[in-house]
mmCIF file of C-alpha atoms in Angstrom:
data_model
loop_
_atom_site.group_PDB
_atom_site.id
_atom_site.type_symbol
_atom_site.label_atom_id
_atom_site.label_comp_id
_atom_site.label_asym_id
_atom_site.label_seq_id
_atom_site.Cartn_x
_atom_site.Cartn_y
_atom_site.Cartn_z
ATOM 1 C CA UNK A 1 66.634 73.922 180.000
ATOM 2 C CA UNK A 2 68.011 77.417 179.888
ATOM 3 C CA UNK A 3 65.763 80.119 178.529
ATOM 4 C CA UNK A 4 67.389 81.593 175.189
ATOM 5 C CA UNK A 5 67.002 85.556 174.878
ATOM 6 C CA UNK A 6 64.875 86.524 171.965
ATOM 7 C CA UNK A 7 65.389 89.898 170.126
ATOM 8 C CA UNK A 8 62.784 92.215 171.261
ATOM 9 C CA UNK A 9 60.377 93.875 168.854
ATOM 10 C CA UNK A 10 61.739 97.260 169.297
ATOM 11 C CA UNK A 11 65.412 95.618 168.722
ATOM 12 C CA UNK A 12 64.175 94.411 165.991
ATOM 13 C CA UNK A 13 62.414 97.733 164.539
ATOM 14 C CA UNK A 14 65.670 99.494 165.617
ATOM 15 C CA UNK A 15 67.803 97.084 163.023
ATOM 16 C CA UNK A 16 65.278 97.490 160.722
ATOM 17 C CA UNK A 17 65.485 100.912 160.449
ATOM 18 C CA UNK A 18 69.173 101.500 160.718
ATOM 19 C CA UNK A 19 68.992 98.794 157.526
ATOM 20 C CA UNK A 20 66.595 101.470 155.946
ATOM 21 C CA UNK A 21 68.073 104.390 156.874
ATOM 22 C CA UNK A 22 72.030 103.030 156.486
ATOM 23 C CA UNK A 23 72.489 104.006 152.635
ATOM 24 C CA UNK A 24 70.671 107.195 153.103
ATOM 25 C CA UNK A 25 73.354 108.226 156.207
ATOM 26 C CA UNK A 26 76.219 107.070 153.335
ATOM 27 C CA UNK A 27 75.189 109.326 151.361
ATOM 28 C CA UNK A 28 74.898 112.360 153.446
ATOM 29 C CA UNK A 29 77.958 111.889 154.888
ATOM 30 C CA UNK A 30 79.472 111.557 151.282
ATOM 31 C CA UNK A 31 78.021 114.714 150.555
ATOM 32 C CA UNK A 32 79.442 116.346 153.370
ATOM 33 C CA UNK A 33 83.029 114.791 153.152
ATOM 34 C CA UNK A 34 83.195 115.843 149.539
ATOM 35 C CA UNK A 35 82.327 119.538 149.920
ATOM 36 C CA UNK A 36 85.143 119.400 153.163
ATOM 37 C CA UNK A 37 87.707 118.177 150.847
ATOM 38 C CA UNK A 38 86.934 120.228 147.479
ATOM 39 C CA UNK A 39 85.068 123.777 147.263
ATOM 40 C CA UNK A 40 84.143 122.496 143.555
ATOM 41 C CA UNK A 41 82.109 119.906 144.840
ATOM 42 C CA UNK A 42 78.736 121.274 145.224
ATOM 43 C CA UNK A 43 79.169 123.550 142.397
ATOM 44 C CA UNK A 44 76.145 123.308 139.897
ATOM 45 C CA UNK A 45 78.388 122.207 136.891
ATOM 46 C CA UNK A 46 80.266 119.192 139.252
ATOM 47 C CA UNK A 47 76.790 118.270 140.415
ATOM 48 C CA UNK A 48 75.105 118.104 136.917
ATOM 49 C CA UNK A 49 78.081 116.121 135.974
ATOM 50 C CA UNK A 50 77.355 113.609 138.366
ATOM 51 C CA UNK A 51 74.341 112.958 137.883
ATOM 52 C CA UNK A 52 74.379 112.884 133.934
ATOM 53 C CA UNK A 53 77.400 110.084 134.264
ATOM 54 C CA UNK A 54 75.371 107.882 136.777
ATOM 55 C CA UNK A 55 72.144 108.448 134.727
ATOM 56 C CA UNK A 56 73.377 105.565 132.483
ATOM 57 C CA UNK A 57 74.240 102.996 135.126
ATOM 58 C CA UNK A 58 71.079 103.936 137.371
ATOM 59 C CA UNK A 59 68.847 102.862 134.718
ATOM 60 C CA UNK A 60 70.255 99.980 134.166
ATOM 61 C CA UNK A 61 70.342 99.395 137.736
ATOM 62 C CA UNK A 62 66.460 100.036 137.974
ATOM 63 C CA UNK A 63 66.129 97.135 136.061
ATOM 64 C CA UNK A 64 68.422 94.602 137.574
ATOM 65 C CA UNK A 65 66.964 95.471 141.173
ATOM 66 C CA UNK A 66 63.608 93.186 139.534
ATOM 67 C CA UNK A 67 66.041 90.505 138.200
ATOM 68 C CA UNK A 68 67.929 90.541 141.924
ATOM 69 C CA UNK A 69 64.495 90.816 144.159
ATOM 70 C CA UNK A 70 62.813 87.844 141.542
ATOM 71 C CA UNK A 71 66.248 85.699 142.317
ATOM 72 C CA UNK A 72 68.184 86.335 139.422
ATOM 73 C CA UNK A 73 71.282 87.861 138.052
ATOM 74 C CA UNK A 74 72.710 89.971 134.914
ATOM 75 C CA UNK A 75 76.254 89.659 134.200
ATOM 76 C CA UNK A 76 75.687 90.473 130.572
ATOM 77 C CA UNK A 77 74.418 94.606 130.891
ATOM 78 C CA UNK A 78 77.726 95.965 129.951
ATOM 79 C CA UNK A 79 78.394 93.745 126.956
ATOM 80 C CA UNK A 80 74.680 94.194 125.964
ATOM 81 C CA UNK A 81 75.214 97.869 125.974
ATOM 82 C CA UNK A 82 77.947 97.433 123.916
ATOM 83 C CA UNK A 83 76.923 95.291 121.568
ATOM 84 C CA UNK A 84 73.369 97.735 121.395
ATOM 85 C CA UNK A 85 74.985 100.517 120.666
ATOM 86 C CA UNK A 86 77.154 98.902 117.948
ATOM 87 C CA UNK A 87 73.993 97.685 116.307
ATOM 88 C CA UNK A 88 72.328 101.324 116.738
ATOM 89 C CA UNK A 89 75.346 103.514 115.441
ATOM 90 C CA UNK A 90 75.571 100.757 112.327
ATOM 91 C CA UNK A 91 71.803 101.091 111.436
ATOM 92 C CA UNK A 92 71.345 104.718 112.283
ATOM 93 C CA UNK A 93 74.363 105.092 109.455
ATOM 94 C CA UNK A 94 73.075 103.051 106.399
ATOM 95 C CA UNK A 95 69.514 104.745 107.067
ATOM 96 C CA UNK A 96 71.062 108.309 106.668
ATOM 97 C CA UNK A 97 70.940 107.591 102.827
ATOM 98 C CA UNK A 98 67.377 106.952 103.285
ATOM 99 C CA UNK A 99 66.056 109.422 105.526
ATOM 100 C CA UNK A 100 68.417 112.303 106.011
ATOM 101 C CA UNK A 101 69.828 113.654 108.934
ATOM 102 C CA UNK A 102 66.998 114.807 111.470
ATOM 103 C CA UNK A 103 64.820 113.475 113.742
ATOM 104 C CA UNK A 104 63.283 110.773 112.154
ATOM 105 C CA UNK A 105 66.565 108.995 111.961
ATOM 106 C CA UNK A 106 67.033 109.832 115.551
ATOM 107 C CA UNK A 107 64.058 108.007 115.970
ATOM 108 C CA UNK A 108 64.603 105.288 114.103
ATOM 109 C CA UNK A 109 67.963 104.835 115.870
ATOM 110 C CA UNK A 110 65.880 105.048 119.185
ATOM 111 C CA UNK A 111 63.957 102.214 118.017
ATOM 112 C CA UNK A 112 66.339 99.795 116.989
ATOM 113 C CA UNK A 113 68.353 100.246 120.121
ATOM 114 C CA UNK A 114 64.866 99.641 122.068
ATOM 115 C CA UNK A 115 64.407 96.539 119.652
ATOM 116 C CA UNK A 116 68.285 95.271 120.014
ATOM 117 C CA UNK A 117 67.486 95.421 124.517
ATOM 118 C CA UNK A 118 64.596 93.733 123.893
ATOM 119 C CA UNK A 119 65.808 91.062 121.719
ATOM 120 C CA UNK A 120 68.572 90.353 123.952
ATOM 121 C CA UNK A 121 66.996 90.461 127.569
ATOM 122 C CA UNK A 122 64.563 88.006 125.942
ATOM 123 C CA UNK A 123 67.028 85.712 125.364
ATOM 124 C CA UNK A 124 68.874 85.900 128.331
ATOM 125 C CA UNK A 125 65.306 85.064 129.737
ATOM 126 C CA UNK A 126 64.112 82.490 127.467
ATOM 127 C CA UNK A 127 67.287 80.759 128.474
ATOM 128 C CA UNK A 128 67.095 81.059 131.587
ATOM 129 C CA UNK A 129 63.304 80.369 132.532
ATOM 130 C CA UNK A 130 62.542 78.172 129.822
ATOM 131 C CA UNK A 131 65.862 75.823 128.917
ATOM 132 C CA UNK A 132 66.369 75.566 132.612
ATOM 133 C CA UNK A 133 70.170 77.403 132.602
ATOM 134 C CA UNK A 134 71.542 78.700 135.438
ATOM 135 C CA UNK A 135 71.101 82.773 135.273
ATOM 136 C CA UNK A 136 75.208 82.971 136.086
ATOM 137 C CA UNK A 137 75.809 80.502 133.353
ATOM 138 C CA UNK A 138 73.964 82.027 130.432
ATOM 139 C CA UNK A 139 74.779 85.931 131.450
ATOM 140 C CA UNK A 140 78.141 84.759 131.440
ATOM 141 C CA UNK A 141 78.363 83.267 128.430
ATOM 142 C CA UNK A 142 76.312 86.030 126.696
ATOM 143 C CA UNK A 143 79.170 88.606 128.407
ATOM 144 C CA UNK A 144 81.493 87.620 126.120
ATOM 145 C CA UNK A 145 79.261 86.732 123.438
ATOM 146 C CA UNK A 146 78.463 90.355 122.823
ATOM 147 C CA UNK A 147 81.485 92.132 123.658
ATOM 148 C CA UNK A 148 82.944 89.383 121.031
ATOM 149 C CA UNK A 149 80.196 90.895 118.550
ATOM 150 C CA UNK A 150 81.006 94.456 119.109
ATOM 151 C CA UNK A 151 84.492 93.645 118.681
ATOM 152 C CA UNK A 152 84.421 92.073 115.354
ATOM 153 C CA UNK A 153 80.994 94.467 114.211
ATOM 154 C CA UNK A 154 83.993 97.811 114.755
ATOM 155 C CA UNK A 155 86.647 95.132 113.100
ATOM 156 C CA UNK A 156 88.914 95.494 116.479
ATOM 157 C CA UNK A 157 88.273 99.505 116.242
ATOM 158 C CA UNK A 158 85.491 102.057 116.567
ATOM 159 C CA UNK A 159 82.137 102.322 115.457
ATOM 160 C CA UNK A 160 81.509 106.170 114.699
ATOM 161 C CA UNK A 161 77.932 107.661 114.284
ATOM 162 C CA UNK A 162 78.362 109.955 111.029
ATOM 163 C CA UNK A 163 79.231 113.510 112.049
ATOM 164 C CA UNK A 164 76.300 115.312 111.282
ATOM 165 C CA UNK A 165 74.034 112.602 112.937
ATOM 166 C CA UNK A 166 76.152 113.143 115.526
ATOM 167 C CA UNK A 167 75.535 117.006 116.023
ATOM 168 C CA UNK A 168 72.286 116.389 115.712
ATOM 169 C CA UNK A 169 71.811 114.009 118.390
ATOM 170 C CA UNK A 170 74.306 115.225 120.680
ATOM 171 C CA UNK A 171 71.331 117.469 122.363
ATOM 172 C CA UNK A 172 69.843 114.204 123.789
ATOM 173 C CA UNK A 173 72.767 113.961 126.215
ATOM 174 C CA UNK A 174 73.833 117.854 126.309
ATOM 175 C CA UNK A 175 70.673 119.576 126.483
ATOM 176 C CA UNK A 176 67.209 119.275 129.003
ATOM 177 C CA UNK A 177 64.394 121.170 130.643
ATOM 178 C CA UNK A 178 64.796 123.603 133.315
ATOM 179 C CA UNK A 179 68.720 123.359 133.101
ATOM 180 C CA UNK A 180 68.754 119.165 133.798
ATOM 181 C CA UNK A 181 69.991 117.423 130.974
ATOM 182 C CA UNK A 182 67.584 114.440 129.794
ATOM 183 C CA UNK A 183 69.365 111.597 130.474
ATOM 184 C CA UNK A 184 68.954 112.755 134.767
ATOM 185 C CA UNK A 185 65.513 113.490 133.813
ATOM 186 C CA UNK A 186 64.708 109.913 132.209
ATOM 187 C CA UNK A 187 66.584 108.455 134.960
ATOM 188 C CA UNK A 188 64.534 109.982 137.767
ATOM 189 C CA UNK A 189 61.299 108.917 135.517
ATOM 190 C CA UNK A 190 62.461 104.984 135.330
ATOM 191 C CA UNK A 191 63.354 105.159 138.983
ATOM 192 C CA UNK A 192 59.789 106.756 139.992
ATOM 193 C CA UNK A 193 57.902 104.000 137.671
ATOM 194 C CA UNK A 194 60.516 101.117 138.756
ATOM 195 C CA UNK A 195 59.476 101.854 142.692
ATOM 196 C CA UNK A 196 55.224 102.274 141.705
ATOM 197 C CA UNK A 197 56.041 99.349 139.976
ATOM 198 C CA UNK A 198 57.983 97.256 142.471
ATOM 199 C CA UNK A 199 55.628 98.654 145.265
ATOM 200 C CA UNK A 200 51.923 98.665 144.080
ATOM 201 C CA UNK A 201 51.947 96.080 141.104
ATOM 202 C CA UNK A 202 51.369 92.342 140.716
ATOM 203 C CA UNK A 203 54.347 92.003 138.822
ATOM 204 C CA UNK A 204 56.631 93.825 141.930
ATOM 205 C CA UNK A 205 54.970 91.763 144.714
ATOM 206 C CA UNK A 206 55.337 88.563 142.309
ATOM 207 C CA UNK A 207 59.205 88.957 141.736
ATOM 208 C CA UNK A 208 59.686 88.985 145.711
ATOM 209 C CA UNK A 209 57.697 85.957 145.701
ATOM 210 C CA UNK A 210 59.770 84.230 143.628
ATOM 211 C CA UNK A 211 62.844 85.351 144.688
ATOM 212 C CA UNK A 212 61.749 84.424 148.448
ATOM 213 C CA UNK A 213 60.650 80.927 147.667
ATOM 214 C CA UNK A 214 60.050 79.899 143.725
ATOM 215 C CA UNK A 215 58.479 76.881 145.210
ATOM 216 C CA UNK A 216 55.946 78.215 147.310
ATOM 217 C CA UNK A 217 55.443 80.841 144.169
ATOM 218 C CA UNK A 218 53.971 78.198 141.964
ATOM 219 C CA UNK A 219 51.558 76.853 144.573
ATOM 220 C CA UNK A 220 50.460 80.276 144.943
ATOM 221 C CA UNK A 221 49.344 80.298 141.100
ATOM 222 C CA UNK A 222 52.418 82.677 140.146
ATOM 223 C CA UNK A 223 53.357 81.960 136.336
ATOM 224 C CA UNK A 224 57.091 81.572 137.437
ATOM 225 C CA UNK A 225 58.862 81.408 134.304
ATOM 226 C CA UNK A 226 57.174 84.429 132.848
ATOM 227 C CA UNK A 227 57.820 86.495 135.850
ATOM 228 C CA UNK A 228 61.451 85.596 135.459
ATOM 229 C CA UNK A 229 61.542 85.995 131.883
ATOM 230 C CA UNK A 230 59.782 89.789 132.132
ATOM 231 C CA UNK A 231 62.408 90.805 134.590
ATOM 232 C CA UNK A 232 65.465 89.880 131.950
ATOM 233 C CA UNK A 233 62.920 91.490 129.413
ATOM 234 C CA UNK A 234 62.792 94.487 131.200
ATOM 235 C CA UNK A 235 66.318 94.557 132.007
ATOM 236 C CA UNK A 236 66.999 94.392 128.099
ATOM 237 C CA UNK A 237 64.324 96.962 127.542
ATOM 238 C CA UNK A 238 66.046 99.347 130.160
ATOM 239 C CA UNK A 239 69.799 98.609 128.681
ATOM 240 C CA UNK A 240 68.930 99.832 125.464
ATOM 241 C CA UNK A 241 67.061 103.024 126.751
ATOM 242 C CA UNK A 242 70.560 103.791 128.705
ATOM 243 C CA UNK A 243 72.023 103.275 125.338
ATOM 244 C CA UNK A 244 70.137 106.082 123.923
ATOM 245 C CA UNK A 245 70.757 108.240 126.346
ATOM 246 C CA UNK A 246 74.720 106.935 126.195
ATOM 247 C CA UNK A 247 75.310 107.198 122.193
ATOM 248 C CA UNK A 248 75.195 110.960 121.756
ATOM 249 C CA UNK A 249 77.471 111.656 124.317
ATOM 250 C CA UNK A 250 80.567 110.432 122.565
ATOM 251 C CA UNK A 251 78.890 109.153 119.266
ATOM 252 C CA UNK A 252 80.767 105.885 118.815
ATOM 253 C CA UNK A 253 80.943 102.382 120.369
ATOM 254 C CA UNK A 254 84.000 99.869 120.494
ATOM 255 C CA UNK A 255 85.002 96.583 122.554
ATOM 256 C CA UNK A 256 85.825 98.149 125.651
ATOM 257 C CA UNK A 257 81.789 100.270 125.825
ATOM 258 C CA UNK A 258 80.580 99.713 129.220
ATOM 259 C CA UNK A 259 83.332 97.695 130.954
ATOM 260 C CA UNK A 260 82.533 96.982 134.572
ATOM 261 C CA UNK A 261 78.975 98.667 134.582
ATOM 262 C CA UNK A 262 77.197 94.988 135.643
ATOM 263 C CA UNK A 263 79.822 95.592 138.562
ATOM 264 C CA UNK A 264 78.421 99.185 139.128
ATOM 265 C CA UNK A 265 74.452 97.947 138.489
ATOM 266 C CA UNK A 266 75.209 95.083 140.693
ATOM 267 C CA UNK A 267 76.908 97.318 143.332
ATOM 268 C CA UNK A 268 74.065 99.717 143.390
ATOM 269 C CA UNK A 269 71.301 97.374 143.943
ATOM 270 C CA UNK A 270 73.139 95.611 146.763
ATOM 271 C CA UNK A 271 74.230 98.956 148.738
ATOM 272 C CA UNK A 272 70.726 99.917 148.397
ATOM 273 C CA UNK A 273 69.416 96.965 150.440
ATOM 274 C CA UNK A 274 67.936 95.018 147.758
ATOM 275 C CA UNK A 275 68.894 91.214 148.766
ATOM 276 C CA UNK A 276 71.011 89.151 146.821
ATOM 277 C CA UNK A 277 69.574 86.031 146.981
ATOM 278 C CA UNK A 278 65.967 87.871 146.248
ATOM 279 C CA UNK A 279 62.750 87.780 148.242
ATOM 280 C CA UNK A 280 63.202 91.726 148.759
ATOM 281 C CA UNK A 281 64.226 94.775 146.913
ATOM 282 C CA UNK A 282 63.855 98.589 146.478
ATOM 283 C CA UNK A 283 64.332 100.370 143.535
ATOM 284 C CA UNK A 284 64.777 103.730 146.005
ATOM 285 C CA UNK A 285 67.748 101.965 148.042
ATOM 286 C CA UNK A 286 69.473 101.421 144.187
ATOM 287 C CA UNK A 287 68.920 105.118 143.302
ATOM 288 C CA UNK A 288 70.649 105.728 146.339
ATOM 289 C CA UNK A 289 73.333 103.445 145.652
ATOM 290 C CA UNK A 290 74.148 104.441 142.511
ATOM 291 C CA UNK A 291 74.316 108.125 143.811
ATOM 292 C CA UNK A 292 76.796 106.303 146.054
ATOM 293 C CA UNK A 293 79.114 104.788 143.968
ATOM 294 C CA UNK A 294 79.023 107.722 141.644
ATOM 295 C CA UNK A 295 80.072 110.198 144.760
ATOM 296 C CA UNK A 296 82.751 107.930 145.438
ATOM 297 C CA UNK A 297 84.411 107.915 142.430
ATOM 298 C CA UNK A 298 83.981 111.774 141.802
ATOM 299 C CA UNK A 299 85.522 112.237 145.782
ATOM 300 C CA UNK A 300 88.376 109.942 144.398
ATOM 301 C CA UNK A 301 88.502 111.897 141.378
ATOM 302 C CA UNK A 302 88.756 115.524 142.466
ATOM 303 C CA UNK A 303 90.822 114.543 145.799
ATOM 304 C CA UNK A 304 93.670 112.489 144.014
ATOM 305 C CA UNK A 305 93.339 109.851 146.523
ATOM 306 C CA UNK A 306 93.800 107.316 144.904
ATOM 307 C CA UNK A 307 94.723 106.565 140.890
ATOM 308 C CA UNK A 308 91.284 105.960 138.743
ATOM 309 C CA UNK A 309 92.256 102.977 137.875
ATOM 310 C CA UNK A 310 91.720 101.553 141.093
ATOM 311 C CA UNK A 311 87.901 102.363 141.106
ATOM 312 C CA UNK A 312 86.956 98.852 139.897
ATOM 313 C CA UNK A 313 88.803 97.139 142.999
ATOM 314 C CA UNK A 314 87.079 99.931 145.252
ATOM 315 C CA UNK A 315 83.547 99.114 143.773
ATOM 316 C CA UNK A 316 84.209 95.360 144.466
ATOM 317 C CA UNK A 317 85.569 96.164 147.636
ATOM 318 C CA UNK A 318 82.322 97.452 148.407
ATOM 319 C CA UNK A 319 80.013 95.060 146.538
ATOM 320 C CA UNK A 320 81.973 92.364 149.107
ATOM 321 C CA UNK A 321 81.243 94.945 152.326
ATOM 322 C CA UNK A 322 77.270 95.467 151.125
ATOM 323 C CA UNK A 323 76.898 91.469 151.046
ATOM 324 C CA UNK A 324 78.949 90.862 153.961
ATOM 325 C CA UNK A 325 76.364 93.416 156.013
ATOM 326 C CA UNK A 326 73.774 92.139 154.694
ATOM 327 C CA UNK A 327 75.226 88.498 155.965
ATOM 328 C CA UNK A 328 75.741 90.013 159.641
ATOM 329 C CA UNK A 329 72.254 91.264 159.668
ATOM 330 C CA UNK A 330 70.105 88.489 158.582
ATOM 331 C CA UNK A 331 72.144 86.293 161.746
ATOM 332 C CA UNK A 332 71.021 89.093 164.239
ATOM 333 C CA UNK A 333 67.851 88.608 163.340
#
């Protein structure tokens, strides 16, 4: 019987690494192709920009790298943010009789938006971990459910904040510390607690349990269905902070509020190296690949490559590439 070659240890350090490393090399080299092809590119204003727009999406993508790694999925983020900031811009006006324009109504706006992700992450979870569903089958269904809601909440239009709640809140999106705006700011702070979380807590180490083997999980004493059920929580919880951050930019919500960003939070987590199936993630690799994705569609953007409305095919392009790779390298192994 023939010997069969086994990959060496340092092969197998060297794939490793280049697995590591890969999204990090993407995104220098986008860096460096986009200030080639526009001067404007690395100006502070462009930059800013950037970062502000992916802000929304990398938050929400903090969150579904937990319901990835634990085995899951979240079809449902865009609609949810849709339907969350219906709910917020409707309560936030029928409480300005009550409590004046100002900050508590901010506040209280904050809150119900917090309440609304909450509410429906739980029940994407409850569904899920504790009915039994299949996580594609319920996010699916809840998709539609609330961008149905939103729909018929605007009556097939546009839910407006009130004008002067909407000056006053615009500084949430517009305004920050040290010249960055808050919603960069609160998205570097969810990204810093998402990786101490995924890296030094029980609740991290317990969602790549699962996700590796649920079966094995159990024996190991790991409460299973609330694990699951905390990631969609916290998924909810993290929808509705984007939300926040997302109202005062434009001030209203309709039926067509965060189309295609489960394709964009789904995107990121798999170009950072976060594995579909679970068992492994890394809420780093998603920052990266949301910083990806968003440097690809402002290359597009300021190079006229290619129309804008092709980015959704490009993203899925890539989401296809990212699991294909991923594919490749797990056989090498």
């Amino acid at each position: 019987m023939s010997d069969i070659p086994m990959p060496s240890t340092e092969t197998s350090r060297r794939r490793l690494n280049l697995h590591v490393l890969g999204p990090i090399l993407a995104l220098v080299a986008l860096i460096v192709l986009g200030a080639c092809l526009n001067s404007n590119f690395l100006s502070y204003g462009n930059v800013t920009n950037v970062l502000a727009r992916s802000a929304f999406i990398g938050i929400i993508a903090v969150g579904m790298t937990f319901v990835i790694t634990a085995g899951g999925i979240d079809l449902s983020v865009g609609s949810m943010a849709a339907f969350v900031a219906g709910v917020m811009i409707m309560a936030m006006n029928a409480l300005i009789p009550v409590l004046g324009i100002g900050v508590p109504l901010i506040l209280a706006g904050m809150c119900v938006a917090l309440l609304a992700g909450l509410a429906a992450g739980l029940l994407n979870g409850f569904l899920i971990s504790k009915i039994g569903i299949e996580a594609f089958i319920v996010t699916l269904g809840s998709m539609g459910i609330y961008r149905s809601l939103t729909t018929w909440l605007a009556d097939g239009g546009t839910l407006s904040l009130d004008y002067g709640a909407r000056s006053f809140y615009r500084p949430v999106y517009y305004d920050g510390l040290l010249g960055i705006s808050w919603p960069i700011l609160v998205f570097a702070l969810v990204a810093v607690l998402g990786e101490m979380a995924m890296r030094h807590t029980p609740f991290g180490r317990y969602c790549a349990a699962l996700g590796a083997n649920e079966q094995v999980a159990r024996y190991s004493a790991v409460k299973v269905d609330r694990i699951r059920m905390g990631t969609y929580v916290l998924l909810g919880a993290l929808v509705g902070l984007a939300t926040i951050m997302y109202v005062p930019r434009l001030g209203s919500a309709s039926g067509s509020t965060g189309v295609l960003w489960e394709l964009e939070a789904i995107a990121a987590v798999i170009i950072g190296g976060t594995v579909l199936k679970g068992g492994s993630g890394r809420v780093w690799g998603t920052v990266t690949g949301v910083l990806i994705l968003s440097l690809i569609d402002n290359i597009l953007n300021l190079a006229s490559i290619v129309s804008p409305y092709l980015n959704g095919a490009i993203q899925g392009v890539i989401v296809v590439l990212a699991v294909v790779l991923q594919r490749e390298r797990k056989s090498a192994e």
